[in-house]
PDB file of C-alpha atoms in Angstrom:
ATOM      1  CA  GLY A 230    -112.401 -29.693  46.288  1.00  0.00           C
ATOM      2  CA  GLY A 231    -115.528 -28.159  44.942  1.00  0.00           C
ATOM      3  CA  ARG A 232    -116.680 -24.637  44.445  1.00  0.00           C
ATOM      4  CA  PHE A 233    -119.565 -22.966  46.285  1.00  0.00           C
ATOM      5  CA  GLU A 234    -120.841 -19.748  44.725  1.00  0.00           C
ATOM      6  CA  ILE A 235    -124.183 -17.980  44.631  1.00  0.00           C
ATOM      7  CA  SER A 236    -124.912 -15.788  41.647  1.00  0.00           C
ATOM      8  CA  LEU A 237    -127.842 -13.927  40.138  1.00  0.00           C
ATOM      9  CA  ASN A 238    -128.378 -14.095  36.404  1.00  0.00           C
ATOM     10  CA  ASP A 239    -129.704 -10.880  34.865  1.00  0.00           C
ATOM     11  CA  ASN A 240    -129.105 -11.554  31.172  1.00  0.00           C
ATOM     12  CA  PRO A 241    -126.615 -10.758  29.841  1.00  0.00           C
ATOM     13  CA  THR A 242    -124.989 -10.099  33.228  1.00  0.00           C
ATOM     14  CA  THR A 243    -124.257 -12.595  35.997  1.00  0.00           C
ATOM     15  CA  ILE A 244    -123.653 -11.113  39.441  1.00  0.00           C
ATOM     16  CA  LEU A 245    -121.637 -13.116  41.964  1.00  0.00           C
ATOM     17  CA  ILE A 246    -123.140 -12.442  45.388  1.00  0.00           C
ATOM     18  CA  TRP A 247    -121.266 -15.082  47.438  1.00  0.00           C
ATOM     19  CA  SER A 248    -118.061 -17.052  47.002  1.00  0.00           C
ATOM     20  CA  ARG A 249    -116.889 -19.464  49.685  1.00  0.00           C
ATOM     21  CA  LYS A 250    -113.324 -18.999  48.467  1.00  0.00           C
ATOM     22  CA  GLN A 251    -113.484 -15.210  48.885  1.00  0.00           C
ATOM     23  CA  GLU A 252    -115.394 -15.265  52.185  1.00  0.00           C
ATOM     24  CA  GLY A 253    -113.605 -18.273  53.665  1.00  0.00           C
ATOM     25  CA  ARG A 254    -116.857 -19.818  54.898  1.00  0.00           C
ATOM     26  CA  PHE A 255    -120.350 -20.858  53.923  1.00  0.00           C
ATOM     27  CA  PRO A 256    -123.099 -18.232  54.279  1.00  0.00           C
ATOM     28  CA  GLU A 257    -125.856 -18.344  56.854  1.00  0.00           C
ATOM     29  CA  ALA A 258    -129.368 -18.630  55.369  1.00  0.00           C
ATOM     30  CA  LYS A 259    -130.106 -15.135  56.712  1.00  0.00           C
ATOM     31  CA  GLU A 260    -127.145 -13.715  54.768  1.00  0.00           C
ATOM     32  CA  VAL A 261    -128.279 -15.354  51.519  1.00  0.00           C
ATOM     33  CA  LYS A 262    -131.782 -13.900  51.919  1.00  0.00           C
ATOM     34  CA  GLN A 263    -130.357 -10.438  52.574  1.00  0.00           C
ATOM     35  CA  LEU A 264    -127.923 -10.564  49.638  1.00  0.00           C
ATOM     36  CA  VAL A 265    -130.605 -11.679  47.184  1.00  0.00           C
ATOM     37  CA  ARG A 266    -133.035  -9.074  48.507  1.00  0.00           C
ATOM     38  CA  ASP A 267    -130.400  -6.316  48.287  1.00  0.00           C
ATOM     39  CA  HIS A 268    -130.020  -6.969  44.556  1.00  0.00           C
ATOM     40  CA  LEU A 269    -133.612  -7.737  43.576  1.00  0.00           C
ATOM     41  CA  CYS A 270    -135.786  -5.631  45.873  1.00  0.00           C
ATOM     42  CA  PRO A 271    -133.689  -3.491  48.262  1.00  0.00           C
ATOM     43  CA  GLU A 272    -136.714  -1.717  49.742  1.00  0.00           C
ATOM     44  CA  LYS A 273    -138.281  -5.006  50.928  1.00  0.00           C
ATOM     45  CA  ASN A 274    -138.184  -5.688  54.666  1.00  0.00           C
ATOM     46  CA  LEU A 275    -137.315  -9.274  55.582  1.00  0.00           C
ATOM     47  CA  GLY A 276    -138.727  -9.007  59.087  1.00  0.00           C
ATOM     48  CA  HIS A 277    -136.797 -11.171  61.545  1.00  0.00           C
ATOM     49  CA  SER A 278    -134.021 -11.764  58.987  1.00  0.00           C
ATOM     50  CA  ASP A 279    -133.186  -8.041  59.074  1.00  0.00           C
ATOM     51  CA  ARG A 280    -132.720  -7.886  62.835  1.00  0.00           C
ATOM     52  CA  LYS A 281    -129.174  -7.694  64.124  1.00  0.00           C
ATOM     53  CA  ASN A 282    -127.736 -10.708  65.876  1.00  0.00           C
ATOM     54  CA  PRO A 283    -127.161  -9.687  69.527  1.00  0.00           C
ATOM     55  CA  LYS A 284    -124.114 -11.998  69.690  1.00  0.00           C
ATOM     56  CA  GLN A 285    -122.402  -9.916  66.970  1.00  0.00           C
ATOM     57  CA  ASP A 286    -122.974  -6.660  68.888  1.00  0.00           C
ATOM     58  CA  SER A 287    -120.963  -7.733  71.958  1.00  0.00           C
TER      59      SER A 287
END
């Protein structure tokens, strides 16, 4: 088995923003965009990627 993690490197610190082992699944592209944005430029609007998924609201 392999390892799937997404991290941001802000020397000297590395920030883990996604771990398949911890989450139990792979992220959706929308989630990756939001996680990266939240750390690098939280005030930036991602447009359609920031809209809620109507399936999750029911």
